[in-house]
Structures are given as structure tokens and as C-alpha cells.
Amino acid sequence: MGEKGRFVLPPDFRKAVRDSGNGERVLCLAKHPRWKCLTAFGLGRVDEFEAELNREESIALERGTDFDRDFRSQQMYGFGRVPFDDSGRFVLPERYAKQVGLDGAAFFQGGGKMFTIWNPAELAQMGAGWEDAIEACADLLAQAEAGKGRK
């Protein structure tokens, strides 16, 4: 977290979000449905939600499992819109910070249709299968700390 409580969307993520939103600088945020992190995406992803709901419902029917379309729809469409400037700076609404324990550093992970935003301490607890993300996060934190020491 930088001055005035702002975070900075890294350049690669910034470009993907802007491209998805037809040039709009709007970051869509929601609490991830399973992990203690945020999911983030550009506005263009919303156009895919109905097809994704249909797919998830079909899979549930094939497996004979329950699928609550209304609940899942609420999860998908219940995102917040946060503007960011040309430098990627944005203010994270407090409700999102509270849900995932973001109080200082944030780690941006992933790509494709969406990415996740983690409190590094939460990411570090993810365990097997997350080793590369955990190490990448630790490396970036070390670089940031080393940079602070030089000022």
C-alpha cells in the first residue's frame, strides 16, 4: 500500500484490465468464492458470465449435484468497480481489504480471464501447489524491502 492508502495495479495487469474493458480504467473486484483473496478482472469478463453459469449448471446436472444458479449468480455479479489512474493507482474499498486481510502489501497472481490479489501472509499458508506463487511473492517482498532501505 502506498501513500493515501492506494495500491498500484502492476503494468501487465493494468493493460489486461484496460483491454478487457474496451479502454476503460475500471478494476472489477470480488471476494474469491473459495480462497481468502480477491478476484479481479476487467469489465469485458462480465459478458461471459451467463455462458459460464450455463456451463456450471450443465456440469452439475451431469454429475447429479446441486447447483444454486441464483446464489452463484450473486457471487459472480456481486463485484465492485474501482477506477484506477494511468499509473495503475487505485483505492481499495475497505470492505474488500477487511474480507481478505489486506493491510499493507498485496500480491497480484494469475492472468487470463481474471487474477487474484493476496495478502502475502494468506498466500504463504496455501500449501501444496502454490509453491511458485509463494516464492514469487516472497521475492517481490524482499525486493521491496531492499528498495526501502536504500532511501
Coordinates of N, CA and C in Angstrom, one line a residue:
M1 N 0.9 -1.2 0.0 CA 0.0 0.0 0.0 C 0.9 1.2 0.0
G2 N 0.6 2.2 -0.8 CA 1.3 3.4 -0.9 C 0.7 4.5 -0.2
E3 N 1.1 5.7 -0.6 CA 0.6 6.9 0.0 C -0.9 7.0 -0.2
K4 N -1.6 7.6 0.7 CA -3.0 7.9 0.7 C -3.8 6.5 0.6
G5 N -3.2 5.4 1.1 CA -3.9 4.2 1.1 C -4.2 3.6 -0.2
R6 N -3.4 3.9 -1.2 CA -3.6 3.4 -2.6 C -2.7 2.2 -2.9
F7 N -3.2 1.3 -3.7 CA -2.4 0.2 -4.2 C -2.1 0.6 -5.7
V8 N -1.2 -0.1 -6.2 CA -0.8 0.1 -7.7 C -1.0 -1.2 -8.4
L9 N -1.8 -1.2 -9.4 CA -2.0 -2.3 -10.3 C -0.8 -2.4 -11.2
P10 N -0.1 -3.6 -11.1 CA 1.1 -3.7 -12.0 C 0.8 -3.5 -13.5
P11 N 1.8 -3.1 -14.2 CA 1.6 -2.7 -15.6 C 0.9 -3.8 -16.5
D12 N 1.3 -5.1 -16.4 CA 0.8 -6.1 -17.2 C -0.7 -6.4 -16.9
F13 N -1.0 -6.3 -15.6 CA -2.4 -6.5 -15.1 C -3.3 -5.2 -15.6
R14 N -2.7 -4.1 -15.5 CA -3.3 -2.8 -15.9 C -3.8 -2.9 -17.3
K15 N -2.8 -3.3 -18.2 CA -3.1 -3.4 -19.6 C -4.2 -4.4 -19.9
A16 N -4.2 -5.6 -19.3 CA -5.2 -6.6 -19.5 C -6.6 -6.1 -19.0
V17 N -6.7 -5.4 -17.9 CA -7.9 -4.9 -17.4 C -8.5 -3.9 -18.3
R18 N -7.6 -3.0 -18.8 CA -8.0 -1.9 -19.7 C -8.5 -2.5 -21.0
D19 N -7.7 -3.4 -21.5 CA -8.1 -4.1 -22.8 C -9.4 -4.8 -22.7
S20 N -9.7 -5.5 -21.6 CA -10.9 -6.2 -21.4 C -12.1 -5.2 -21.3
G21 N -11.8 -4.0 -20.8 CA -12.9 -3.1 -20.6 C -13.0 -2.1 -21.7
N22 N -12.5 -2.4 -22.9 CA -12.6 -1.5 -24.1 C -12.0 -0.2 -23.7
G23 N -10.8 -0.2 -23.1 CA -10.1 1.1 -22.8 C -10.5 1.7 -21.4
E24 N -11.6 1.2 -20.8 CA -11.9 1.8 -19.5 C -11.0 1.4 -18.4
R25 N -10.6 2.3 -17.6 CA -9.7 2.0 -16.5 C -10.6 1.7 -15.2
V26 N -11.2 0.5 -15.3 CA -12.1 0.0 -14.2 C -11.7 -1.4 -13.8
L27 N -11.3 -1.5 -12.5 CA -10.9 -2.8 -12.0 C -12.2 -3.4 -11.3
C28 N -12.6 -4.6 -11.7 CA -13.7 -5.2 -11.0 C -13.2 -6.1 -9.9
L29 N -13.7 -6.0 -8.7 CA -13.2 -6.8 -7.6 C -14.4 -7.5 -6.9
A30 N -14.0 -8.7 -6.4 CA -14.9 -9.5 -5.6 C -14.1 -10.4 -4.7
K31 N -14.7 -10.9 -3.6 CA -14.1 -11.9 -2.8 C -14.1 -13.2 -3.5
H32 N -13.0 -13.9 -3.6 CA -12.9 -15.2 -4.2 C -13.9 -16.1 -3.5
P33 N -14.6 -17.0 -4.2 CA -15.6 -17.8 -3.5 C -15.0 -18.9 -2.6
R34 N -13.7 -19.3 -2.8 CA -13.2 -20.4 -2.0 C -11.9 -19.9 -1.2
W35 N -11.1 -19.1 -1.8 CA -9.8 -18.7 -1.1 C -10.0 -17.3 -0.4
K36 N -9.1 -17.1 0.5 CA -9.1 -15.8 1.2 C -8.3 -14.8 0.4
C37 N -8.8 -14.4 -0.7 CA -8.2 -13.4 -1.6 C -9.3 -12.7 -2.4
L38 N -8.9 -11.7 -3.2 CA -9.8 -11.1 -4.1 C -9.6 -11.7 -5.5
T39 N -10.7 -11.7 -6.2 CA -10.6 -12.0 -7.6 C -10.8 -10.6 -8.4
A40 N -10.1 -10.4 -9.4 CA -10.1 -9.1 -10.1 C -10.2 -9.4 -11.6
F41 N -10.8 -8.5 -12.3 CA -11.0 -8.7 -13.8 C -11.4 -7.4 -14.4
G42 N -11.4 -7.3 -15.7 CA -11.9 -6.2 -16.5 C -13.3 -6.3 -16.8
L43 N -13.9 -5.2 -17.2 CA -15.4 -5.2 -17.5 C -15.8 -6.2 -18.5
G44 N -15.0 -6.5 -19.5 CA -15.3 -7.4 -20.6 C -15.7 -8.8 -20.1
R45 N -15.2 -9.2 -18.9 CA -15.4 -10.5 -18.4 C -16.9 -10.7 -18.0
V46 N -17.6 -9.6 -17.7 CA -19.0 -9.7 -17.4 C -19.8 -10.3 -18.5
D47 N -19.4 -10.0 -19.7 CA -20.1 -10.5 -20.9 C -20.1 -12.1 -21.0
E48 N -19.2 -12.7 -20.3 CA -19.1 -14.2 -20.3 C -19.8 -14.8 -19.1
F49 N -20.4 -14.1 -18.2 CA -21.0 -14.7 -17.0 C -22.1 -15.6 -17.3
E50 N -23.0 -15.2 -18.2 CA -24.2 -16.1 -18.5 C -23.8 -17.4 -19.1
A51 N -22.8 -17.4 -20.0 CA -22.3 -18.7 -20.6 C -21.6 -19.5 -19.5
E52 N -20.9 -18.9 -18.6 CA -20.2 -19.6 -17.5 C -21.3 -20.2 -16.6
L53 N -22.3 -19.5 -16.2 CA -23.4 -20.0 -15.4 C -24.0 -21.2 -16.1
N54 N -24.3 -21.1 -17.4 CA -24.9 -22.2 -18.1 C -24.0 -23.5 -18.1
R55 N -22.7 -23.2 -18.2 CA -21.7 -24.3 -18.2 C -21.7 -25.0 -16.9
E56 N -21.6 -24.2 -15.8 CA -21.5 -24.7 -14.4 C -22.8 -25.5 -14.1
E57 N -23.9 -25.0 -14.6 CA -25.2 -25.7 -14.3 C -25.3 -27.0 -15.1
S58 N -24.8 -27.0 -16.3 CA -24.8 -28.3 -17.1 C -23.9 -29.3 -16.4
I59 N -22.7 -28.9 -16.0 CA -21.8 -29.8 -15.3 C -22.4 -30.4 -14.0
A60 N -23.1 -29.5 -13.3 CA -23.8 -30.0 -12.0 C -24.9 -31.0 -12.4
L61 N -25.6 -30.8 -13.4 CA -26.7 -31.7 -13.8 C -26.1 -33.1 -14.3
E62 N -25.0 -33.0 -15.0 CA -24.3 -34.2 -15.5 C -23.8 -35.1 -14.3
R63 N -23.3 -34.4 -13.3 CA -22.8 -35.0 -12.1 C -23.8 -35.4 -11.1
G64 N -25.0 -34.9 -11.3 CA -26.1 -35.1 -10.3 C -25.9 -34.4 -9.0
T65 N -25.2 -33.2 -9.1 CA -25.0 -32.4 -7.9 C -25.9 -31.2 -7.9
D66 N -26.1 -30.6 -6.7 CA -26.9 -29.4 -6.6 C -26.2 -28.2 -7.2
F67 N -27.0 -27.3 -7.8 CA -26.5 -26.1 -8.4 C -27.5 -25.0 -8.1
D68 N -27.1 -24.1 -7.3 CA -28.0 -22.9 -7.0 C -27.6 -21.8 -7.9
R69 N -28.3 -21.7 -9.0 CA -28.0 -20.7 -10.0 C -28.1 -19.2 -9.4
D70 N -29.1 -19.0 -8.6 CA -29.2 -17.7 -8.0 C -28.1 -17.3 -7.1
F71 N -27.6 -18.3 -6.3 CA -26.5 -18.0 -5.4 C -25.2 -17.8 -6.2
R72 N -25.0 -18.6 -7.2 CA -23.8 -18.5 -8.0 C -23.8 -17.2 -8.8
S73 N -25.0 -16.8 -9.3 CA -25.1 -15.6 -10.0 C -24.8 -14.4 -9.1
Q74 N -25.3 -14.4 -7.8 CA -25.0 -13.4 -6.9 C -23.5 -13.3 -6.7
Q75 N -22.8 -14.4 -6.6 CA -21.3 -14.4 -6.4 C -20.7 -13.7 -7.6
M76 N -21.1 -14.1 -8.8 CA -20.4 -13.6 -10.0 C -20.7 -12.1 -10.2
Y77 N -22.0 -11.7 -10.1 CA -22.4 -10.3 -10.4 C -22.2 -9.4 -9.2
G78 N -21.9 -9.9 -8.1 CA -21.7 -9.0 -6.9 C -20.4 -8.4 -6.7
F79 N -19.8 -7.9 -7.8 CA -18.5 -7.3 -7.8 C -18.6 -5.8 -7.6
G80 N -17.5 -5.2 -7.2 CA -17.4 -3.8 -7.1 C -16.5 -3.3 -8.2
R81 N -16.8 -2.0 -8.6 CA -16.0 -1.4 -9.7 C -15.1 -0.3 -9.1
V82 N -13.8 -0.4 -9.3 CA -12.9 0.6 -8.8 C -12.1 1.2 -9.9
P83 N -12.1 2.5 -10.0 CA -11.3 3.2 -11.1 C -9.9 3.2 -10.7
F84 N -9.0 3.2 -11.7 CA -7.6 3.4 -11.5 C -7.1 4.4 -12.5
D85 N -6.0 5.1 -12.1 CA -5.4 6.1 -12.9 C -4.4 5.5 -13.9
D86 N -3.8 6.4 -14.8 CA -2.9 5.9 -15.8 C -1.7 5.2 -15.2
S87 N -1.3 5.5 -14.0 CA -0.2 4.8 -13.3 C -0.7 3.5 -12.6
G88 N -1.9 3.2 -12.7 CA -2.5 2.0 -12.0 C -2.9 2.2 -10.6
R89 N -2.8 3.4 -10.1 CA -3.2 3.6 -8.6 C -4.7 3.5 -8.5
F90 N -5.1 2.8 -7.4 CA -6.5 2.7 -7.1 C -6.6 2.6 -5.6
V91 N -7.8 3.0 -5.1 CA -8.1 2.9 -3.6 C -8.9 1.7 -3.5
L92 N -8.4 0.7 -2.7 CA -9.2 -0.5 -2.4 C -10.2 -0.2 -1.3
P93 N -11.5 -0.4 -1.7 CA -12.6 -0.2 -0.7 C -12.3 -1.1 0.6
E94 N -12.6 -0.5 1.7 CA -12.3 -1.1 3.0 C -13.0 -2.4 3.1
R95 N -14.2 -2.6 2.6 CA -14.9 -3.9 2.8 C -14.1 -5.0 2.1
Y96 N -13.4 -4.8 1.0 CA -12.6 -5.8 0.4 C -11.3 -6.1 1.2
A97 N -10.7 -5.0 1.6 CA -9.5 -5.1 2.4 C -9.7 -6.0 3.7
K98 N -10.9 -5.7 4.3 CA -11.2 -6.5 5.5 C -11.5 -7.9 5.2
Q99 N -12.2 -8.2 4.2 CA -12.5 -9.6 3.9 C -11.3 -10.5 3.7
V100 N -10.2 -10.0 3.2 CA -9.0 -10.8 2.9 C -7.8 -10.4 3.6
G101 N -7.9 -9.4 4.6 CA -6.8 -9.0 5.4 C -5.8 -8.2 4.8
L102 N -6.1 -7.5 3.7 CA -5.1 -6.6 3.1 C -4.9 -5.4 3.9
D103 N -3.7 -5.2 4.5 CA -3.4 -4.1 5.3 C -2.1 -3.4 5.0
G104 N -1.4 -3.9 4.0 CA -0.1 -3.3 3.6 C 0.3 -3.7 2.2
A105 N 1.0 -4.8 2.1 CA 1.4 -5.3 0.8 C 0.3 -6.2 0.2
A106 N 0.3 -6.2 -1.2 CA -0.6 -7.0 -1.9 C 0.2 -7.7 -3.0
F107 N -0.2 -9.0 -3.3 CA 0.5 -9.8 -4.3 C -0.6 -10.1 -5.4
F108 N -0.3 -9.7 -6.6 CA -1.1 -10.0 -7.8 C -0.7 -11.3 -8.4
Q109 N -1.6 -12.2 -8.6 CA -1.3 -13.5 -9.1 C -2.2 -13.9 -10.2
G110 N -1.7 -14.5 -11.3 CA -2.6 -15.1 -12.3 C -2.6 -14.3 -13.6
G111 N -3.6 -14.5 -14.3 CA -3.7 -13.9 -15.6 C -4.9 -14.5 -16.3
G112 N -5.0 -14.3 -17.6 CA -6.2 -14.8 -18.4 C -7.4 -14.0 -18.1
K113 N -8.5 -14.7 -17.8 CA -9.8 -14.0 -17.6 C -9.9 -13.2 -16.3
M114 N -9.1 -13.6 -15.3 CA -9.1 -13.0 -14.0 C -7.8 -13.2 -13.3
F115 N -7.6 -12.5 -12.3 CA -6.4 -12.7 -11.5 C -6.8 -12.5 -10.0
T116 N -5.9 -12.9 -9.1 CA -6.2 -12.8 -7.7 C -5.3 -11.8 -7.0
I117 N -5.8 -11.2 -5.9 CA -5.0 -10.3 -5.1 C -4.9 -10.8 -3.7
W118 N -3.7 -11.0 -3.2 CA -3.5 -11.7 -2.0 C -2.8 -10.8 -0.9
N119 N -3.1 -11.1 0.3 CA -2.3 -10.7 1.4 C -1.1 -11.7 1.4
P120 N 0.1 -11.3 1.4 CA 1.2 -12.3 1.3 C 1.2 -13.3 2.4
A121 N 0.8 -13.0 3.6 CA 0.7 -13.9 4.7 C -0.4 -15.0 4.4
E122 N -1.5 -14.6 3.8 CA -2.5 -15.6 3.5 C -2.0 -16.5 2.4
L123 N -1.4 -16.0 1.4 CA -0.8 -16.8 0.3 C 0.2 -17.8 0.8
A124 N 1.0 -17.4 1.7 CA 2.0 -18.3 2.3 C 1.4 -19.5 3.0
Q125 N 0.2 -19.4 3.3 CA -0.5 -20.6 4.0 C -1.2 -21.5 3.1
M126 N -1.1 -21.3 1.8 CA -1.9 -22.1 0.8 C -1.3 -23.5 0.6
G127 N -0.1 -23.7 0.8 CA 0.4 -25.1 0.8 C 0.7 -25.6 -0.6
A128 N 0.6 -27.0 -0.7 CA 1.0 -27.7 -1.9 C 0.3 -27.1 -3.2
G129 N 1.1 -27.0 -4.2 CA 0.6 -26.5 -5.5 C 0.8 -25.0 -5.6
W130 N 1.0 -24.3 -4.5 CA 1.2 -22.9 -4.5 C 2.6 -22.4 -4.3
E131 N 3.5 -23.3 -4.4 CA 4.9 -23.0 -4.1 C 5.5 -21.9 -4.9
D132 N 5.2 -21.9 -6.3 CA 5.8 -20.9 -7.1 C 5.3 -19.5 -6.8
A133 N 4.0 -19.4 -6.6 CA 3.4 -18.1 -6.3 C 3.9 -17.6 -4.9
I134 N 4.0 -18.5 -4.0 CA 4.6 -18.2 -2.6 C 6.0 -17.6 -2.8
E135 N 6.8 -18.3 -3.5 CA 8.2 -17.9 -3.7 C 8.3 -16.6 -4.5
A136 N 7.5 -16.4 -5.5 CA 7.4 -15.2 -6.3 C 7.1 -14.0 -5.4
C137 N 6.1 -14.2 -4.5 CA 5.6 -13.2 -3.6 C 6.7 -12.8 -2.6
A138 N 7.4 -13.9 -2.1 CA 8.5 -13.6 -1.1 C 9.6 -12.9 -1.8
D139 N 9.9 -13.2 -3.0 CA 11.0 -12.5 -3.7 C 10.6 -11.0 -3.9
L140 N 9.4 -10.7 -4.3 CA 9.0 -9.3 -4.6 C 9.0 -8.6 -3.2
L141 N 8.5 -9.2 -2.2 CA 8.6 -8.5 -0.8 C 10.0 -8.2 -0.4
A142 N 10.9 -9.1 -0.7 CA 12.3 -8.9 -0.4 C 12.9 -7.7 -1.2
Q143 N 12.5 -7.7 -2.5 CA 13.0 -6.6 -3.3 C 12.4 -5.2 -2.8
A144 N 11.2 -5.2 -2.4 CA 10.5 -4.0 -1.9 C 11.2 -3.5 -0.7
E145 N 11.5 -4.5 0.2 CA 12.2 -4.1 1.5 C 13.6 -3.6 1.2
A146 N 14.3 -4.2 0.3 CA 15.7 -3.8 -0.1 C 15.6 -2.4 -0.7
G147 N 14.6 -2.1 -1.4 CA 14.4 -0.8 -2.0 C 14.1 0.3 -1.0
K148 N 13.4 0.0 0.0 CA 13.1 0.9 1.1 C 14.3 1.3 1.9
G149 N 15.2 0.3 2.0 CA 16.4 0.5 2.8 C 17.4 1.5 2.1
R150 N 17.3 1.6 0.8 CA 18.2 2.5 0.1 C 17.8 3.9 0.1
K151 N 16.6 4.3 0.5 CA 16.1 5.6 0.5 C 16.7 6.4 1.6

